[in-house]
Every structure is written in C-alpha cells, then in structure tokens.
Amino acid sequence: MSLVLDPAAQALLFREARTANAFTDEPVTDEQVQAIYDLVKYGPTAFNQTPLRITLVRSPEARERLVRHMAEGNQPKTAAAPLVAILSADNEFHEELPHLFPAMPQVKDLFFAERPVRENAATLNAALQAAYFIVGVRAAGLAAGPMTGFDHEGVRKEFLDDDHTPLMVVNIGRPGPDAWYPRSPRLEFDQVVTTV
C-alpha cells in the first residue's frame, strides 16, 4: 500500500470509524473542541473562504430547543449526546476574505459581490469543512454522529440568523454500547474512478 499515514491512524480516521448513534456520558471539553478546530482549520477551501460556523449546544435549555427541531429518529440521540454542534455556512464569509486571502484582497468584490454566488460558495466550502470537522472529531479519539434530518429553517430561526444556513447537526462524544450500525458497503475503486 502506498499510504504514508500510519495504519493505526488510518483505522482511527477512516477504516474503523463509523457514525455513532450512542454515547457515554463522558463530557466533551472546550479544550477538545479547540484542539479539533486548531487541526481542521488547515483543510483547503476555495480562496481560503472558511465559511463554516460551529454553534456548540451545551445548555439543557438550548438542547431542548434543538431536539424539538430534529427528526423523530434523531431526537433521542441528540438529547443524550455529551455535546452537539450545529454546523452552518456563513453567507457573508466574503467580509473576511481580505484577511484570509491577502494574495488577492479584491477577490471579495471581484467574485463574491452577489449573494446567490456567495451562498453557493459558502455551502460547498462549508460542507468541505464539515467533513474535515468530522475527521477531526475522530482524530481527537471521539466519535461523531452527523445528521441532516432536522427542520433546517426551524434551526436557522432558533439558533442562527438570515446570513447563516444550517448544514448538519453533529452529536459528539465517546461511543457508548451498541453505538454502531453494521458497516454499510462501499463502492469499489473501478466503480468510482475513470481515467481519460
């Protein structure tokens, strides 16, 4: 195999990792979340946009408000997870571009002056960052339970504003008993890759 990454790290991040559906009650600390972010912030985005925003749901009151917006099957695990993060796309990310992309500070107005263009870019690039975040949770020795089954507009109104689009809700913690469903099949290399 031609991978440089240690086999144990491959297992931790990808080969053995799965979406967790149950967690222990061990807390997830702010220091752990900071370490996750400090790792995954280096993942690439177009023009270094960095549109992902993370809302940590910690208080019981906020958790109760969030659970009401989750799909029925996602409510119990969201209520019980040690930490829940709402991942959203900041549609006004372009305001940070002169700082984040100093090689071309005019990119803010050159490419992202129009809101629909920003929304498309924010959604794509925040989704990339959300994937990095999930891998970062795994790198911290924790498990992630990402979900898109929720009332997106309800979550936006409850926790965000008109400039933010919710992408997913992620339950985070140490996996509990019966945390995993059986591993689902994956497509093989020749089903995905075409050489032209």
CSV table of N, CA and C in Angstrom, one decimal, residues 28-118:
chain,number,residue,atom,x,y,z
A,28,VAL,N,-17.5,16.3,26.7
A,28,VAL,CA,-16.5,16.8,25.7
A,28,VAL,C,-16.2,18.2,26.1
A,29,THR,N,-14.9,18.4,26.3
A,29,THR,CA,-14.5,19.7,26.9
A,29,THR,C,-14.3,20.8,25.8
A,30,ASP,N,-14.3,22.0,26.2
A,30,ASP,CA,-13.9,23.1,25.3
A,30,ASP,C,-12.5,23.0,24.7
A,31,GLU,N,-11.6,22.4,25.6
A,31,GLU,CA,-10.2,22.2,25.1
A,31,GLU,C,-10.2,21.2,24.0
A,32,GLN,N,-11.0,20.1,24.1
A,32,GLN,CA,-11.1,19.2,23.0
A,32,GLN,C,-11.6,19.8,21.7
A,33,VAL,N,-12.6,20.6,21.8
A,33,VAL,CA,-13.2,21.2,20.6
A,33,VAL,C,-12.2,22.2,20.0
A,34,GLN,N,-11.5,22.9,20.9
A,34,GLN,CA,-10.4,23.8,20.4
A,34,GLN,C,-9.3,23.1,19.7
A,35,ALA,N,-8.9,21.9,20.2
A,35,ALA,CA,-7.9,21.1,19.5
A,35,ALA,C,-8.4,20.6,18.2
A,36,ILE,N,-9.6,20.2,18.1
A,36,ILE,CA,-10.2,19.8,16.9
A,36,ILE,C,-10.2,20.9,15.8
A,37,TYR,N,-10.7,22.1,16.2
A,37,TYR,CA,-10.7,23.2,15.3
A,37,TYR,C,-9.2,23.6,14.9
A,38,ASP,N,-8.3,23.6,15.8
A,38,ASP,CA,-6.9,24.0,15.5
A,38,ASP,C,-6.3,23.1,14.5
A,39,LEU,N,-6.8,21.8,14.4
A,39,LEU,CA,-6.3,20.9,13.4
A,39,LEU,C,-7.0,21.1,12.1
A,40,VAL,N,-8.3,21.1,12.1
A,40,VAL,CA,-9.0,21.1,10.8
A,40,VAL,C,-9.1,22.4,10.1
A,41,LYS,N,-8.8,23.5,10.8
A,41,LYS,CA,-8.8,24.8,10.2
A,41,LYS,C,-7.8,24.9,9.0
A,42,TYR,N,-6.9,23.9,8.9
A,42,TYR,CA,-5.9,24.0,7.8
A,42,TYR,C,-6.4,23.2,6.5
A,43,GLY,N,-7.6,22.6,6.6
A,43,GLY,CA,-8.2,22.0,5.4
A,43,GLY,C,-8.5,23.0,4.3
A,44,PRO,N,-8.2,22.6,3.1
A,44,PRO,CA,-8.4,23.6,2.0
A,44,PRO,C,-9.8,24.0,1.7
A,45,THR,N,-10.0,25.2,1.3
A,45,THR,CA,-11.3,25.7,0.7
A,45,THR,C,-10.9,26.7,-0.4
A,46,ALA,N,-11.8,27.0,-1.3
A,46,ALA,CA,-11.5,27.9,-2.4
A,46,ALA,C,-11.3,29.3,-1.8
A,47,PHE,N,-10.2,29.9,-2.2
A,47,PHE,CA,-9.8,31.2,-1.8
A,47,PHE,C,-9.7,31.3,-0.2
A,48,ASN,N,-9.4,30.2,0.4
A,48,ASN,CA,-9.4,30.1,1.9
A,48,ASN,C,-10.6,30.7,2.5
A,49,GLN,N,-11.8,30.5,1.9
A,49,GLN,CA,-13.0,31.1,2.4
A,49,GLN,C,-13.4,30.9,3.8
A,50,THR,N,-13.2,29.7,4.3
A,50,THR,CA,-13.5,29.4,5.7
A,50,THR,C,-15.0,29.8,6.1
A,51,PRO,N,-16.0,29.4,5.4
A,51,PRO,CA,-17.4,29.8,5.7
A,51,PRO,C,-18.0,29.0,6.8
A,52,LEU,N,-17.4,27.9,7.3
A,52,LEU,CA,-18.0,27.1,8.3
A,52,LEU,C,-18.1,27.8,9.6
A,53,ARG,N,-19.3,27.8,10.3
A,53,ARG,CA,-19.5,28.3,11.6
A,53,ARG,C,-20.0,27.1,12.5
A,54,ILE,N,-19.6,27.1,13.7
A,54,ILE,CA,-19.9,26.0,14.6
A,54,ILE,C,-20.6,26.6,15.9
A,55,THR,N,-21.8,26.1,16.1
A,55,THR,CA,-22.6,26.5,17.3
A,55,THR,C,-22.6,25.3,18.2
A,56,LEU,N,-22.0,25.4,19.4
A,56,LEU,CA,-22.0,24.4,20.3
A,56,LEU,C,-23.2,24.5,21.2
A,57,VAL,N,-24.0,23.4,21.3
A,57,VAL,CA,-25.2,23.4,22.1
A,57,VAL,C,-24.9,22.7,23.4
A,58,ARG,N,-24.7,23.5,24.5
A,58,ARG,CA,-24.3,22.9,25.7
A,58,ARG,C,-25.3,23.0,26.8
A,59,SER,N,-26.1,24.1,26.9
A,59,SER,CA,-27.1,24.2,28.0
A,59,SER,C,-28.3,23.3,27.8
A,60,PRO,N,-28.8,22.8,28.9
A,60,PRO,CA,-30.0,22.0,28.8
A,60,PRO,C,-31.2,22.7,28.1
A,61,GLU,N,-31.3,24.0,28.3
A,61,GLU,CA,-32.4,24.7,27.6
A,61,GLU,C,-32.2,24.8,26.1
A,62,ALA,N,-30.9,25.0,25.7
A,62,ALA,CA,-30.7,25.0,24.2
A,62,ALA,C,-30.8,23.6,23.6
A,63,ARG,N,-30.4,22.6,24.4
A,63,ARG,CA,-30.5,21.3,23.9
A,63,ARG,C,-32.0,20.9,23.7
A,64,GLU,N,-32.9,21.3,24.6
A,64,GLU,CA,-34.3,21.1,24.5
A,64,GLU,C,-34.9,21.8,23.2
A,65,ARG,N,-34.4,23.0,23.0
A,65,ARG,CA,-34.9,23.8,21.8
A,65,ARG,C,-34.4,23.1,20.5
A,66,LEU,N,-33.2,22.5,20.5
A,66,LEU,CA,-32.7,21.9,19.3
A,66,LEU,C,-33.5,20.6,19.1
A,67,VAL,N,-33.6,19.8,20.1
A,67,VAL,CA,-34.3,18.5,20.0
A,67,VAL,C,-35.6,18.6,19.3
A,68,ARG,N,-36.4,19.6,19.6
A,68,ARG,CA,-37.7,19.8,19.0
A,68,ARG,C,-37.6,19.9,17.5
A,69,HIS,N,-36.5,20.4,17.0
A,69,HIS,CA,-36.4,20.5,15.5
A,69,HIS,C,-35.8,19.3,14.8
A,70,MET,N,-35.3,18.3,15.6
A,70,MET,CA,-34.7,17.1,15.0
A,70,MET,C,-35.8,16.2,14.5
A,71,ALA,N,-35.5,15.4,13.5
A,71,ALA,CA,-36.4,14.4,13.0
A,71,ALA,C,-36.6,13.4,14.2
A,72,GLU,N,-37.7,12.8,14.2
A,72,GLU,CA,-38.1,11.9,15.3
A,72,GLU,C,-37.1,10.9,15.7
A,73,GLY,N,-36.5,10.2,14.7
A,73,GLY,CA,-35.5,9.2,15.0
A,73,GLY,C,-34.2,9.8,15.5
A,74,ASN,N,-33.9,11.1,15.3
A,74,ASN,CA,-32.7,11.7,15.7
A,74,ASN,C,-32.8,12.4,17.1
A,75,GLN,N,-34.1,12.5,17.6
A,75,GLN,CA,-34.3,13.2,18.8
A,75,GLN,C,-33.6,12.5,20.0
A,76,PRO,N,-33.8,11.2,20.3
A,76,PRO,CA,-33.2,10.6,21.5
A,76,PRO,C,-31.7,10.7,21.5
A,77,LYS,N,-31.0,10.5,20.4
A,77,LYS,CA,-29.6,10.5,20.4
A,77,LYS,C,-29.0,11.9,20.6
A,78,THR,N,-29.8,12.9,20.0
A,78,THR,CA,-29.4,14.3,20.2
A,78,THR,C,-29.6,14.8,21.6
A,79,ALA,N,-30.6,14.3,22.2
A,79,ALA,CA,-30.9,14.6,23.6
A,79,ALA,C,-29.9,14.1,24.6
A,80,ALA,N,-29.3,12.9,24.2
A,80,ALA,CA,-28.4,12.2,25.1
A,80,ALA,C,-26.9,12.4,24.8
A,81,ALA,N,-26.5,12.9,23.7
A,81,ALA,CA,-25.1,13.1,23.3
A,81,ALA,C,-24.4,14.1,24.3
A,82,PRO,N,-23.2,13.9,24.7
A,82,PRO,CA,-22.5,14.8,25.5
A,82,PRO,C,-22.3,16.2,25.0
A,83,LEU,N,-22.2,16.3,23.7
A,83,LEU,CA,-22.1,17.6,23.0
A,83,LEU,C,-22.7,17.5,21.7
A,84,VAL,N,-23.4,18.6,21.3
A,84,VAL,CA,-24.0,18.7,20.0
A,84,VAL,C,-23.5,20.0,19.3
A,85,ALA,N,-23.1,19.9,18.0
A,85,ALA,CA,-22.7,21.1,17.3
A,85,ALA,C,-23.6,21.3,16.1
A,86,ILE,N,-24.0,22.5,15.9
A,86,ILE,CA,-24.7,22.9,14.7
A,86,ILE,C,-23.7,23.4,13.7
A,87,LEU,N,-23.5,22.8,12.6
A,87,LEU,CA,-22.6,23.3,11.6
A,87,LEU,C,-23.4,24.1,10.5
A,88,SER,N,-22.9,25.3,10.3
A,88,SER,CA,-23.6,26.2,9.3
A,88,SER,C,-22.7,26.9,8.4
A,89,ALA,N,-23.2,27.4,7.3
A,89,ALA,CA,-22.4,28.1,6.3
A,89,ALA,C,-22.7,29.6,6.5
A,90,ASP,N,-21.7,30.4,6.7
A,90,ASP,CA,-21.8,31.9,6.8
A,90,ASP,C,-21.8,32.5,5.4
A,91,ASN,N,-23.0,33.0,5.0
A,91,ASN,CA,-23.2,33.5,3.6
A,91,ASN,C,-22.5,34.9,3.5
A,92,GLU,N,-22.0,35.4,4.5
A,92,GLU,CA,-21.3,36.7,4.5
A,92,GLU,C,-19.8,36.5,4.7
A,93,PHE,N,-19.3,35.3,4.4
A,93,PHE,CA,-17.9,34.9,4.6
A,93,PHE,C,-17.0,35.9,3.9
A,94,HIS,N,-17.5,36.5,2.8
A,94,HIS,CA,-16.6,37.3,2.0
A,94,HIS,C,-16.0,38.5,2.7
A,95,GLU,N,-16.7,38.9,3.8
A,95,GLU,CA,-16.1,40.0,4.6
A,95,GLU,C,-14.8,39.7,5.2
A,96,GLU,N,-14.5,38.5,5.4
A,96,GLU,CA,-13.2,38.1,6.0
A,96,GLU,C,-12.1,37.8,4.9
A,97,LEU,N,-12.5,37.8,3.6
A,97,LEU,CA,-11.5,37.5,2.6
A,97,LEU,C,-10.3,38.4,2.5
A,98,PRO,N,-10.4,39.7,2.7
A,98,PRO,CA,-9.2,40.5,2.6
A,98,PRO,C,-8.1,40.0,3.6
A,99,HIS,N,-8.6,39.5,4.8
A,99,HIS,CA,-7.7,39.0,5.8
A,99,HIS,C,-7.2,37.6,5.4
A,100,LEU,N,-8.2,36.7,5.0
A,100,LEU,CA,-7.9,35.3,4.8
A,100,LEU,C,-7.2,35.0,3.5
A,101,PHE,N,-7.3,35.9,2.5
A,101,PHE,CA,-6.7,35.7,1.2
A,101,PHE,C,-6.0,36.9,0.8
A,102,PRO,N,-4.9,37.3,1.6
A,102,PRO,CA,-4.2,38.5,1.3
A,102,PRO,C,-3.5,38.6,0.0
A,103,ALA,N,-3.3,37.5,-0.7
A,103,ALA,CA,-2.7,37.5,-2.0
A,103,ALA,C,-3.6,38.1,-3.0
A,104,MET,N,-4.9,38.2,-2.7
A,104,MET,CA,-5.8,38.8,-3.7
A,104,MET,C,-7.0,39.4,-2.9
A,105,PRO,N,-6.8,40.5,-2.2
A,105,PRO,CA,-7.8,41.0,-1.3
A,105,PRO,C,-9.0,41.5,-2.1
A,106,GLN,N,-8.9,41.8,-3.4
A,106,GLN,CA,-10.0,42.2,-4.2
A,106,GLN,C,-11.0,41.1,-4.6
A,107,VAL,N,-10.6,39.8,-4.2
A,107,VAL,CA,-11.5,38.7,-4.5
A,107,VAL,C,-12.9,38.9,-3.9
A,108,LYS,N,-12.9,39.5,-2.8
A,108,LYS,CA,-14.2,39.8,-2.1
A,108,LYS,C,-15.2,40.4,-3.0
A,109,ASP,N,-14.9,41.4,-3.7
A,109,ASP,CA,-15.8,42.1,-4.6
A,109,ASP,C,-15.8,41.6,-6.0
A,110,LEU,N,-14.6,41.0,-6.4
A,110,LEU,CA,-14.5,40.5,-7.7
A,110,LEU,C,-15.4,39.3,-8.0
A,111,PHE,N,-15.4,38.4,-7.1
A,111,PHE,CA,-16.2,37.1,-7.3
A,111,PHE,C,-17.4,37.0,-6.4
A,112,PHE,N,-17.5,37.7,-5.2
A,112,PHE,CA,-18.5,37.4,-4.3
A,112,PHE,C,-19.4,38.6,-3.9
A,113,ALA,N,-19.5,39.5,-4.8
A,113,ALA,CA,-20.4,40.7,-4.5
A,113,ALA,C,-21.9,40.3,-4.5
A,114,GLU,N,-22.3,39.3,-5.2
A,114,GLU,CA,-23.7,38.9,-5.3
A,114,GLU,C,-24.0,37.8,-4.3
A,115,ARG,N,-25.1,38.0,-3.6
A,115,ARG,CA,-25.5,37.0,-2.5
A,115,ARG,C,-25.7,35.6,-3.0
A,116,PRO,N,-26.4,35.3,-4.2
A,116,PRO,CA,-26.5,33.9,-4.6
A,116,PRO,C,-25.2,33.2,-4.9
A,117,VAL,N,-24.2,34.0,-5.4
A,117,VAL,CA,-22.9,33.4,-5.7
A,117,VAL,C,-22.3,33.0,-4.3
A,118,ARG,N,-22.4,33.9,-3.3
A,118,ARG,CA,-21.8,33.6,-2.0
A,118,ARG,C,-22.5,32.4,-1.4
